Amino acid sequence: MPTRLSNYFLRTLREDPSDAEVASHRLLVRAGYIRRQAPGVFAWLPLGLRVKAKIEKIVRDEMERAGAHEVHFPALLPREPYEVTGRWEEYGDALFRLQDRKGADYLLAPTHEEVFTLLVKDLYSSYKDLPLSIYQIQDKYRDEARPRAGLLRGREFTMKDAYSFDYTDAGLDASYRAQRDAYERIFTRLGLEYVIVKADAGAMGGSKSEEFLHPTPVGEDTFVRSAGGYAANVEAFTTIVPEAIPFDGLPEASVFDSPNTPTIATLVDLANANHPRPDREWTAADTLKNVVLALVHPDGRRELVIVGLPGDRDVDLKRVEVAVAPADVEAATEADFLAHPSLVKGYIGPWSPTGAVLGEESATGIRYLVDPRIVDGTEWITGANVDQKHVFGLVAGRDFTADGTIEAAEVRAGDPAPDGSGPVELARGMEIGHVFQLGRKYAEALGLKVLDENGKLVTVTMGSYGIGVTRILAIIAELGNDDKGLIWPASVAPFDVHVVATGRDAAVFEAAESIVATLESNGLEVLFDDRPKVSPGVKFGDAELIGVPKIVIAGRGVADGVVEVWDRATGERTPVAIDEVLSALR
Amino acid sequence: MPTRLSNYFLRTLREDPSDAEVASHRLLVRAGYIRRQAPGVFAWLPLGLRVKAKIEKIVRDEMERAGAHEVHFPALLPREPYEVTGRWEEYGDALFRLQDRKGADYLLAPTHEEVFTLLVKDLYSSYKDLPLSIYQIQDKYRDEARPRAGLLRGREFTMKDAYSFDYTDAGLDASYRAQRDAYERIFTRLGLEYVIVKADAGAMGGSKSEEFLHPTPVGEDTFVRSAGGYAANVEAFTTIVPEAIPFDGLPEASVFDSPNTPTIATLVDLANANHPRPDREWTAADTLKNVVLALVHPDGRRELVIVGLPGDRDVDLKRVEVAVAPADVEAATEADFLAHPSLVKGYIGPWSPTGAVLGEESATGIRYLVDPRIVDGTEWITGANVDQKHVFGLVAGRDFTADGTIEAAEVRAGDPAPDGSGPVELARGMEIGHVFQLGRKYAEALGLKVLDENGKLVTVTMGSYGIGVTRILAIIAELGNDDKGLIWPASVAPFDVHVVATGRDAAVFEAAESIVATLESNGLEVLFDDRPKVSPGVKFGDAELIGVPKIVIAGRGVADGVVEVWDRATGERTPVAIDEVLSALR
């Protein structure tokens, strides 16, 4: 039976929703696919459910092909397993927490590593049971600080999450590869261009992780790639550590007056005008900038750290967040400075004529972490921890020592890829999938072990693999639209064909009915605009808004045995004999 | 591709789960269909998901056939709409409530009347848009006080809930009928015997409501039915009100001493031995028992009421609950009696020689509600509100007046059906579906109106229709099992056929492979026990536990071209030529 617009539960809207920031959100609401219930929480209307089901079918097909078994966990889970792994705390405000009538703690799961691990622990005990990959397609929850962009970042969203279980590292590699391959097939079938980039594992922990990014200038993630094939998101990019330089012959450091140097540029000018080594032109890259940050640990503890990096680079807070996870990071406040009077704003450095030295010998009790480029023997212009004084020619390893290194500096086009494959360029993308080698973190925390061939208990090694189904739907809508409405690819369109009967001539409606019947009996899914009193203009407008890729228009031409086939993407309309509509559509 | 037990994610368990009270819970866990995550919260394993999907498919088919459109609402919903209808409070402890990071109130929806109403209000505005029926199959939440019996009463459960929208009462009747008919088709397809009983609308409000009950002695609901076709759950049963009796000639009431009458029986004995009218034999039905109950209103207010009913009947608290909804009801406590010294325990009555009279003139300030049988002119033996004294021949309407009537008394076999269709019998059943005519309650509260033919705004009238998908799965499992395991009906079995290859003979496994291939190419879903090192006994035990209705055993007979077809329900095993397996199964 065709779906008839005369009685379908659908109302297209003329007005954009006032809270819509992006095209997918705007158009999915206007075309009657979704409807907002609360910030980041949507109801699915019939058209939206159809597209979602098609994406899920493709994902399910490829999961089965990859040998994964489908299960389904509840969204409501008890606190205990997440307590054991520390994520009850680590998720912070992003976790929806609640209590039942007895006061027991529950959460709405943002991801399910813990309970999948416990399920396998419950049922499996031998290496013979492995490898195992299980997955679910399920609604997840995350209390985003700023739910926005419609389905692109919702607070309730549908995910496919898969988990693999192996007892050897080679087994994990193979399971990981099977999921990764399945992801490539899924995105190919969805018609979604993708780049696989090295990723930081973030709150997941674990050793190896890759993201599938759809490259697009409007993407929210920045990644880097080299001509030689390196690709990583900026959080995962690692700096090549230069060789250390011998100290021999490096001149002594010297303090100089530096009033009125509010910027790195003014400091560099002053240094070049005024320093004791006129043979060399000093640049911002020769200054050592020291930035005070505050880490907020999962237990609520607030810790100041100072990050030293070359003055020509800014701190990239997203990179710092990854480096210090599970702590959160924020800029130091006025109160922080007041609490640490030895921090002289604008003149902070790792060494001081007054003895307030950062680093291992720190007088401030604050950890000092430096960019990996600050290797032994490098010379720096930096603050002297005294108001209006800087120091020149301060040598790392000789004059100061840091407490450690940190990847805190921004990545720039032209930076060398860590694998030696040449300079990187920066690009933007949207995350469409993520594969992790979790390793033994969860299995260890929750005690998942099996007996190996020798009867010895070994801890299982795991992978975790996620695709945001509703997010992908939004991304596809984001890619396929114009000022008239949505343009779906055939693989996920809510219908294969949208047949429009125009005018009031009964013969036209009869011809349209017969075309619809022919298409349906040949296995095509048809949306039939059979509304008797709606003008052709409104019908065409709705067809463009809804975005079914092929539209068949039955109008006056029916008298001559002709209809039009309208390609939604190109806008091209082609007259086709009624008998040939089916073949024209194929 | 067949599902092969050699690598299927399934482990059957030998031990019953310790918390399982009923067969369906015990067997669904042991056979690897579900796994407990928290009280009343379960994960679905591959076998369980398959059965659930089959039930959902049948429900979806019949919803589509009834003209209902599928949508999908979130489980996480904002408080506001439920506040407007009063259900945020009324649901009491059964509602899972939570707050987001900004402190806004949310709930996990136990049912969706409010948001469906708002959705239609958002999109529709004219009578021409109606009738409309929309439904979803979705996971719901209810914080049951005693989650038990596995899926029969979970805290997370999958429901099909449908809602109809009309602008005339006749329209609602037609929409209600369409859903009711669909329910009959669904239960018939599921092979579930059902009785349609009049039901109380409970917290749903509204005017008309029927329950689909599966009659079974182990059901948790009691219902009544008459040979003449009346059927109702006991909460909805109404008592036939007798004719009033003229007061003329009824003797005066008289007080008598009644120490040592702890029970109705002792009181009746005393009255018969001692009363002023020896012509008549008095029975428990002539005594007026007065029971003190406490109502807890949604706003937390506690109100005492006294319920008067014939002494041969007990109070049925479930019937009282319905009568006083949305208040909760509980027995009065010692503290309640202490707070009301005029209530003389064991001697409470509606009239007193001391003037402490219940009813309109109540000296206690407590409402006095009576059974509908207490009509004007009926004579009663009842308490005198004085210690160790009762009163004899107290006449309703002459000597006392109640504040109202209440259906509080238990229903008994032999009671006359309210429609005059004869005496009722009592039976037990399990609720498998519920259809409600909500009327205009929700539309009124939330302002859902449309323009009618005359351009006048009219309030929409609604229906609400629910089937518990996971509950039905459990009921089917509850009906179909024996001491060996589950026995599924073909309509919802996880597979059509379970093929078992026994022994270690390669020829047997090859024959089994070829049978599996034949069955699958003919559209049958096959579970293939191809485990190489598992004994026939274990394989047969697993097959019985899992409960696929038809089992094909390939063993030594393969050498002679013969296998066995085993009917799980009857236990019958029939030798069948390999070539004829397909036709034998059909």
Coordinates of C-alpha atoms in Angstrom, one line a residue, chain B residues 84-512:
Chain B
V84 CA -0.3 20.6 33.7
T85 CA -2.3 17.3 33.8
G86 CA -1.4 16.7 37.4
R87 CA 0.4 13.4 36.7
W88 CA 3.8 14.6 37.8
E89 CA 2.3 14.4 41.3
E90 CA -0.3 11.6 40.9
Y91 CA 2.3 9.0 39.8
G92 CA 3.9 9.3 43.2
D93 CA 6.9 7.1 43.8
A94 CA 6.2 5.2 40.6
L95 CA 7.7 8.0 38.5
F96 CA 11.4 8.1 37.9
R97 CA 12.3 11.8 38.2
L98 CA 15.6 13.5 37.6
Q99 CA 17.2 16.9 36.9
D100 CA 19.5 18.0 34.2
R101 CA 22.7 19.9 34.8
K102 CA 20.8 23.2 35.0
G103 CA 18.4 21.8 37.6
A104 CA 15.4 21.5 35.2
D105 CA 13.0 18.7 36.1
Y106 CA 12.6 15.7 33.8
L107 CA 11.0 12.3 34.1
L108 CA 11.3 8.9 32.4
A109 CA 7.9 8.6 30.8
P110 CA 5.6 5.8 32.1
T111 CA 3.2 6.7 29.3
H112 CA 2.9 9.5 26.8
E113 CA -0.6 11.0 26.6
E114 CA 0.7 14.5 27.3
V115 CA 3.3 14.8 24.6
F116 CA 1.2 13.1 22.0
T117 CA -1.5 15.6 22.8
L118 CA 1.0 18.5 22.5
L119 CA 2.4 17.1 19.2
V120 CA -1.0 17.1 17.6
K121 CA -1.8 20.5 19.0
D122 CA 1.5 21.7 17.4
L123 CA 0.7 20.4 14.0
Y124 CA -3.0 20.2 13.5
S125 CA -5.7 22.8 13.6
S126 CA -8.8 21.6 11.6
Y127 CA -11.4 18.9 11.8
K128 CA -10.3 18.0 8.3
D129 CA -7.0 16.7 9.9
L130 CA -9.0 14.2 11.9
P131 CA -9.4 11.3 12.7
L132 CA -5.8 10.6 13.5
S133 CA -4.3 7.6 15.2
I134 CA -0.5 7.5 16.0
Y135 CA 1.5 5.0 17.9
Q136 CA 5.0 4.0 19.0
I137 CA 6.8 1.0 20.2
Q138 CA 9.1 2.3 22.9
D139 CA 10.8 1.7 26.2
K140 CA 8.9 3.0 29.2
Y141 CA 9.8 3.3 32.9
R142 CA 7.8 2.8 36.1
D143 CA 9.5 2.6 39.5
E144 CA 7.5 -0.4 40.8
A145 CA 7.6 -0.8 44.5
R146 CA 8.2 -4.5 44.2
P147 CA 9.6 -5.3 40.7
R148 CA 9.1 -9.0 40.4
A149 CA 8.2 -11.8 38.2
G150 CA 10.9 -10.9 35.6
L151 CA 9.4 -9.2 32.5
L152 CA 5.8 -9.6 33.8
R153 CA 6.3 -6.4 35.8
G154 CA 9.5 -4.7 35.0
R155 CA 10.7 -1.2 35.8
E156 CA 11.9 -0.7 32.1
F157 CA 9.5 -2.3 29.6
T158 CA 8.6 -2.0 26.0
M159 CA 5.1 -0.8 25.2
K160 CA 3.1 -0.2 22.1
D161 CA 1.1 2.8 22.9
A162 CA -1.4 4.3 20.5
Y163 CA -3.4 7.5 20.8
S164 CA -6.5 8.5 18.7
F165 CA -7.7 12.0 18.1
D166 CA -11.3 12.9 17.0
Y167 CA -13.5 15.9 17.2
T168 CA -16.8 14.1 17.8
D169 CA -17.8 11.3 20.2
A170 CA -18.9 9.1 17.3
G171 CA -15.4 9.6 15.8
L172 CA -13.8 8.5 19.1
D173 CA -16.1 5.4 19.2
A174 CA -14.9 4.5 15.7
S175 CA -11.2 5.0 16.5
Y176 CA -11.6 3.1 19.7
R177 CA -13.3 0.3 17.8
A178 CA -10.5 0.2 15.2
Q179 CA -7.9 -0.2 17.9
R180 CA -10.0 -2.8 19.8
D181 CA -10.4 -4.8 16.6
A182 CA -6.6 -4.6 15.9
Y183 CA -6.0 -5.9 19.5
E184 CA -8.3 -8.9 18.8
R185 CA -6.3 -9.6 15.6
I186 CA -3.0 -9.2 17.4
F187 CA -3.8 -11.6 20.2
T188 CA -5.3 -14.1 17.8
R189 CA -2.1 -14.0 15.8
L190 CA 0.0 -14.4 18.9
G191 CA -2.2 -17.4 19.9
L192 CA -3.2 -15.7 23.2
E193 CA -6.7 -16.5 24.5
Y194 CA -8.3 -13.3 25.8
V195 CA -11.4 -11.9 27.5
I196 CA -12.4 -8.3 27.1
V197 CA -13.5 -6.9 30.4
K198 CA -14.8 -3.5 31.5
A199 CA -12.1 -1.8 33.3
D200 CA -11.7 1.2 35.5
A201 CA -9.8 4.0 33.8
G202 CA -7.5 4.5 36.9
A203 CA -4.9 7.3 36.6
M204 CA -5.8 7.7 32.9
G205 CA -9.1 9.4 33.7
G206 CA -11.7 9.3 31.0
S207 CA -14.9 7.6 30.5
K208 CA -14.7 4.2 29.0
S209 CA -12.1 1.6 29.2
E210 CA -11.7 -2.1 28.6
E211 CA -8.9 -4.6 29.4
F212 CA -7.8 -7.5 27.4
L213 CA -7.1 -10.3 30.0
H214 CA -5.6 -13.6 29.3
P215 CA -7.6 -16.0 31.6
T216 CA -5.3 -18.1 33.7
P217 CA -5.6 -19.3 37.3
V218 CA -2.1 -17.8 38.0
G219 CA -3.2 -14.3 36.8
E220 CA -2.7 -11.4 39.1
D221 CA -6.0 -9.7 38.1
T222 CA -9.4 -10.9 39.2
F223 CA -12.3 -10.4 37.0
V224 CA -16.0 -11.4 37.0
R225 CA -18.1 -12.7 34.2
S226 CA -21.7 -13.7 33.8
A227 CA -23.1 -16.4 31.6
G228 CA -25.0 -13.6 29.9
G229 CA -21.9 -12.0 28.6
Y230 CA -21.0 -9.4 31.2
A231 CA -17.3 -9.2 32.0
A232 CA -15.4 -6.7 34.1
N233 CA -12.4 -6.5 36.3
V234 CA -13.4 -6.4 40.0
E235 CA -12.4 -2.7 40.2
A236 CA -14.9 -1.8 37.5
F237 CA -17.7 -4.0 38.8
T238 CA -20.7 -2.0 40.1
T239 CA -23.2 -3.1 42.7
I240 CA -26.9 -3.2 41.8
V241 CA -28.6 -0.7 44.1
P242 CA -31.7 -2.2 45.8
E243 CA -35.0 -0.3 46.0
A244 CA -35.4 1.8 49.1
I245 CA -37.8 0.4 51.7
P246 CA -40.5 2.6 53.4
F247 CA -39.8 3.4 57.0
D248 CA -43.5 2.8 58.0
G249 CA -43.8 0.1 60.7
L250 CA -40.1 -0.3 61.3
P251 CA -39.5 -0.6 65.0
E252 CA -37.4 1.9 66.9
A253 CA -33.7 1.2 67.2
S254 CA -32.4 0.0 70.6
V255 CA -29.1 -0.1 72.2
F256 CA -27.8 -3.3 73.8
D257 CA -24.8 -4.4 75.7
S258 CA -22.3 -6.3 73.6
P259 CA -19.1 -7.1 75.6
N260 CA -17.0 -9.9 74.2
T261 CA -18.0 -9.6 70.6
P262 CA -14.6 -9.5 68.9
T263 CA -16.0 -10.8 65.6
I264 CA -19.0 -10.4 63.4
A265 CA -20.0 -14.0 64.2
T266 CA -20.0 -13.4 68.0
L267 CA -22.1 -10.3 67.4
V268 CA -24.6 -12.1 65.3
D269 CA -24.9 -14.9 67.9
L270 CA -25.5 -12.3 70.6
A271 CA -28.1 -10.5 68.6
N272 CA -30.0 -13.7 67.7
A273 CA -29.9 -14.8 71.4
N274 CA -30.8 -11.5 72.8
H275 CA -32.7 -9.2 70.5
P276 CA -36.2 -7.9 70.7
R277 CA -37.5 -9.6 67.5
P278 CA -37.2 -13.3 67.8
D279 CA -39.3 -13.9 64.6
R280 CA -36.3 -13.3 62.4
E281 CA -32.9 -15.0 62.1
W282 CA -30.2 -12.3 61.8
T283 CA -27.0 -13.0 59.8
A284 CA -23.7 -11.3 59.2
A285 CA -25.3 -9.6 56.2
D286 CA -27.6 -7.7 58.6
T287 CA -24.7 -6.1 60.5
L288 CA -23.2 -2.8 59.4
K289 CA -19.4 -3.0 59.7
N290 CA -17.6 0.3 59.8
V291 CA -14.0 0.4 58.7
V292 CA -11.6 3.4 59.2
L293 CA -9.3 4.1 56.2
A294 CA -6.8 6.8 55.5
L295 CA -6.7 8.4 52.1
V296 CA -3.4 10.0 51.1
H297 CA -4.1 12.7 48.5
P298 CA -1.6 13.6 45.8
D299 CA -0.8 16.8 47.7
G300 CA 0.2 14.7 50.7
R301 CA -2.9 15.5 52.7
R302 CA -4.0 12.6 54.9
E303 CA -7.8 12.2 55.3
L304 CA -9.6 9.6 57.4
V305 CA -12.8 8.2 56.1
I306 CA -15.2 5.6 57.5
V307 CA -16.6 3.0 55.1
G308 CA -19.8 1.2 56.1
L309 CA -20.6 -2.1 54.5
P310 CA -22.5 -5.3 55.2
G311 CA -20.7 -7.3 57.8
D312 CA -20.5 -10.4 55.6
R313 CA -18.2 -8.6 53.2
D314 CA -14.6 -7.5 53.4
V315 CA -13.3 -4.3 52.1
D316 CA -11.4 -4.8 48.8
L317 CA -8.6 -2.2 49.0
K318 CA -8.1 -2.4 45.2
R319 CA -11.7 -1.4 44.6
V320 CA -11.3 1.4 47.2
E321 CA -8.2 2.6 45.5
V322 CA -10.1 3.0 42.2
A323 CA -13.0 4.7 44.0
V324 CA -10.8 7.3 45.7
A325 CA -8.1 7.8 42.9
P326 CA -6.0 9.7 42.6
A327 CA -5.6 9.4 46.4
D328 CA -3.8 6.3 47.8
V329 CA -5.5 4.4 50.5
E330 CA -4.2 2.6 53.6
A331 CA -5.5 1.2 56.9
A332 CA -5.9 3.6 59.7
T333 CA -3.1 3.5 62.3
E334 CA -3.1 3.4 66.0
A335 CA -2.1 7.1 65.9
D336 CA -5.2 7.9 63.8
F337 CA -7.4 6.4 66.5
L338 CA -5.5 8.2 69.3
A339 CA -6.1 11.5 67.4
H340 CA -9.9 10.7 67.2
P341 CA -11.0 9.5 70.7
S342 CA -14.6 9.5 69.5
L343 CA -13.8 6.5 67.3
V344 CA -14.4 3.6 69.7
K345 CA -12.6 0.6 68.2
G346 CA -14.9 -2.3 67.7
Y347 CA -18.0 -0.2 68.3
I348 CA -18.0 2.3 65.6
G349 CA -21.4 3.1 64.1
P350 CA -23.2 5.9 62.3
W351 CA -25.3 6.8 65.4
S352 CA -24.8 7.2 69.1
P353 CA -26.8 7.7 72.2
T354 CA -24.1 10.2 73.3
G355 CA -24.5 12.2 70.1
A356 CA -21.2 11.2 68.4
V357 CA -23.0 10.5 65.1
L358 CA -21.3 9.9 61.7
G359 CA -22.6 11.2 58.4
E360 CA -23.8 14.6 57.5
E361 CA -24.1 15.6 61.1
S362 CA -20.8 14.0 61.9
A363 CA -19.3 15.0 65.2
T364 CA -15.9 13.5 64.1
G365 CA -15.3 15.6 61.0
I366 CA -14.7 12.4 59.2
R367 CA -16.6 11.5 56.0
Y368 CA -18.8 8.5 56.2
L369 CA -19.2 6.5 53.0
V370 CA -21.4 3.5 52.6
D371 CA -21.8 0.5 50.3
P372 CA -24.5 1.0 47.7
R373 CA -26.6 -1.7 49.4
I374 CA -27.1 0.5 52.4
V375 CA -30.3 2.2 51.0
D376 CA -33.0 4.0 52.9
G377 CA -35.1 1.7 55.0
T378 CA -32.5 -1.1 55.5
E379 CA -32.2 -2.1 59.1
W380 CA -28.8 -2.8 60.7
I381 CA -27.0 -4.1 63.7
T382 CA -24.1 -1.8 64.2
G383 CA -21.8 -0.1 66.7
A384 CA -23.1 2.5 69.1
N385 CA -19.9 4.5 69.3
V386 CA -19.9 3.6 73.0
D387 CA -17.6 0.9 74.4
Q388 CA -19.3 -2.5 74.7
K389 CA -22.5 -1.3 73.2
H390 CA -24.2 -2.0 69.8
V391 CA -27.4 -0.8 68.4
F392 CA -30.1 -3.0 66.9
G393 CA -32.6 -2.0 64.2
L394 CA -30.8 1.2 63.1
V395 CA -32.6 2.3 59.9
A396 CA -30.7 4.0 57.0
G397 CA -32.3 7.3 56.0
R398 CA -34.3 7.4 59.3
D399 CA -31.6 7.0 62.0
F400 CA -28.5 8.0 60.0
T401 CA -27.4 9.4 56.7
A402 CA -24.1 8.8 54.9
D403 CA -22.0 11.4 53.1
G404 CA -22.0 9.3 50.0
T405 CA -21.6 5.8 48.7
I406 CA -18.5 3.9 47.7
E407 CA -17.7 0.6 45.9
A408 CA -15.5 -0.7 48.6
A409 CA -16.9 -4.2 49.3
E410 CA -15.4 -7.3 47.8
V411 CA -17.2 -8.8 44.8
R412 CA -18.4 -12.4 45.3
A413 CA -19.3 -15.2 43.0
G414 CA -23.1 -15.1 42.7
D415 CA -23.4 -11.4 42.9
P416 CA -25.7 -10.1 40.2
A417 CA -24.1 -8.6 37.1
P418 CA -25.0 -4.9 36.9
D419 CA -26.4 -5.3 33.4
G420 CA -29.0 -7.9 34.6
S421 CA -27.3 -10.8 32.7
G422 CA -27.3 -13.0 35.8
P423 CA -24.9 -14.0 38.6
V424 CA -21.2 -13.6 38.0
E425 CA -18.4 -16.0 38.6
L426 CA -14.9 -14.9 39.6
A427 CA -11.9 -15.7 37.4
R428 CA -8.3 -14.7 37.3
G429 CA -6.3 -13.3 34.3
M430 CA -3.3 -11.5 33.2
E431 CA -3.6 -8.1 31.6
I432 CA -2.4 -8.2 28.0
G433 CA -3.8 -5.0 26.6
H434 CA -5.8 -2.0 27.6
V435 CA -8.0 0.4 25.6
F436 CA -9.3 3.7 27.0
Q437 CA -11.6 6.4 25.9
L438 CA -9.8 9.3 27.5
G439 CA -12.4 11.8 26.2
R440 CA -11.4 15.4 26.5
K441 CA -9.4 15.3 29.7
Y442 CA -5.9 15.7 28.2
A443 CA -7.0 17.9 25.3
E444 CA -8.7 20.2 27.8
A445 CA -5.8 20.4 30.1
L446 CA -3.3 21.0 27.3
G447 CA -5.5 23.1 25.0
L448 CA -5.9 20.9 22.0
K449 CA -8.7 22.3 20.0
V450 CA -9.5 22.3 16.2
L451 CA -11.9 24.3 14.1
D452 CA -15.1 22.3 13.3
E453 CA -17.2 22.5 10.1
N454 CA -18.7 25.8 11.3
G455 CA -15.4 27.4 12.1
K456 CA -15.9 27.0 15.8
L457 CA -13.1 25.8 18.1
V458 CA -13.9 22.5 19.6
T459 CA -11.9 20.4 22.1
V460 CA -10.5 17.2 20.7
T461 CA -11.5 13.8 22.2
M462 CA -8.9 11.2 22.6
G463 CA -8.3 7.5 23.1
S464 CA -5.2 5.7 24.5
Y465 CA -4.4 2.1 23.7
G466 CA -1.6 0.0 25.2
I467 CA 0.0 -3.3 24.8
G468 CA 3.0 -4.3 26.9
V469 CA 5.3 -6.0 24.4
T470 CA 7.8 -7.4 26.8
R471 CA 5.1 -8.4 29.2
I472 CA 3.3 -10.3 26.5
L473 CA 6.6 -12.1 25.6
A474 CA 6.8 -13.2 29.3
I475 CA 3.1 -14.3 29.3
I476 CA 3.7 -16.4 26.2
A477 CA 6.7 -17.9 27.9
E478 CA 4.6 -18.4 31.0
L479 CA 2.0 -20.4 29.0
G480 CA 4.4 -22.4 26.9
N481 CA 6.8 -24.3 29.0
D482 CA 7.3 -27.6 30.8
D483 CA 10.0 -28.9 33.2
K484 CA 12.5 -29.1 30.3
G485 CA 12.2 -25.5 29.1
L486 CA 10.3 -23.1 26.9
I487 CA 7.8 -24.1 24.1
W488 CA 7.2 -21.2 21.7
P489 CA 4.3 -20.9 19.4
A490 CA 5.5 -20.8 15.8
S491 CA 4.3 -17.1 15.4
V492 CA 6.9 -15.7 17.8
A493 CA 9.6 -18.5 18.1
P494 CA 13.1 -17.2 17.7
F495 CA 13.6 -19.6 14.9
D496 CA 11.4 -21.8 12.8
V497 CA 13.6 -24.9 13.1
H498 CA 16.4 -26.1 15.3
V499 CA 18.6 -28.5 13.5
V500 CA 20.9 -30.7 15.7
A501 CA 23.8 -32.7 14.3
T502 CA 24.9 -35.4 16.8
G503 CA 28.0 -37.5 17.1
R504 CA 31.3 -36.9 15.4
D505 CA 30.6 -38.5 12.0
A506 CA 31.5 -36.0 9.3
A507 CA 28.7 -37.4 7.1
V508 CA 26.1 -36.5 9.7
F509 CA 27.4 -33.0 9.8
E510 CA 27.4 -32.7 6.1
A511 CA 23.8 -34.1 5.9
A512 CA 22.8 -31.6 8.5

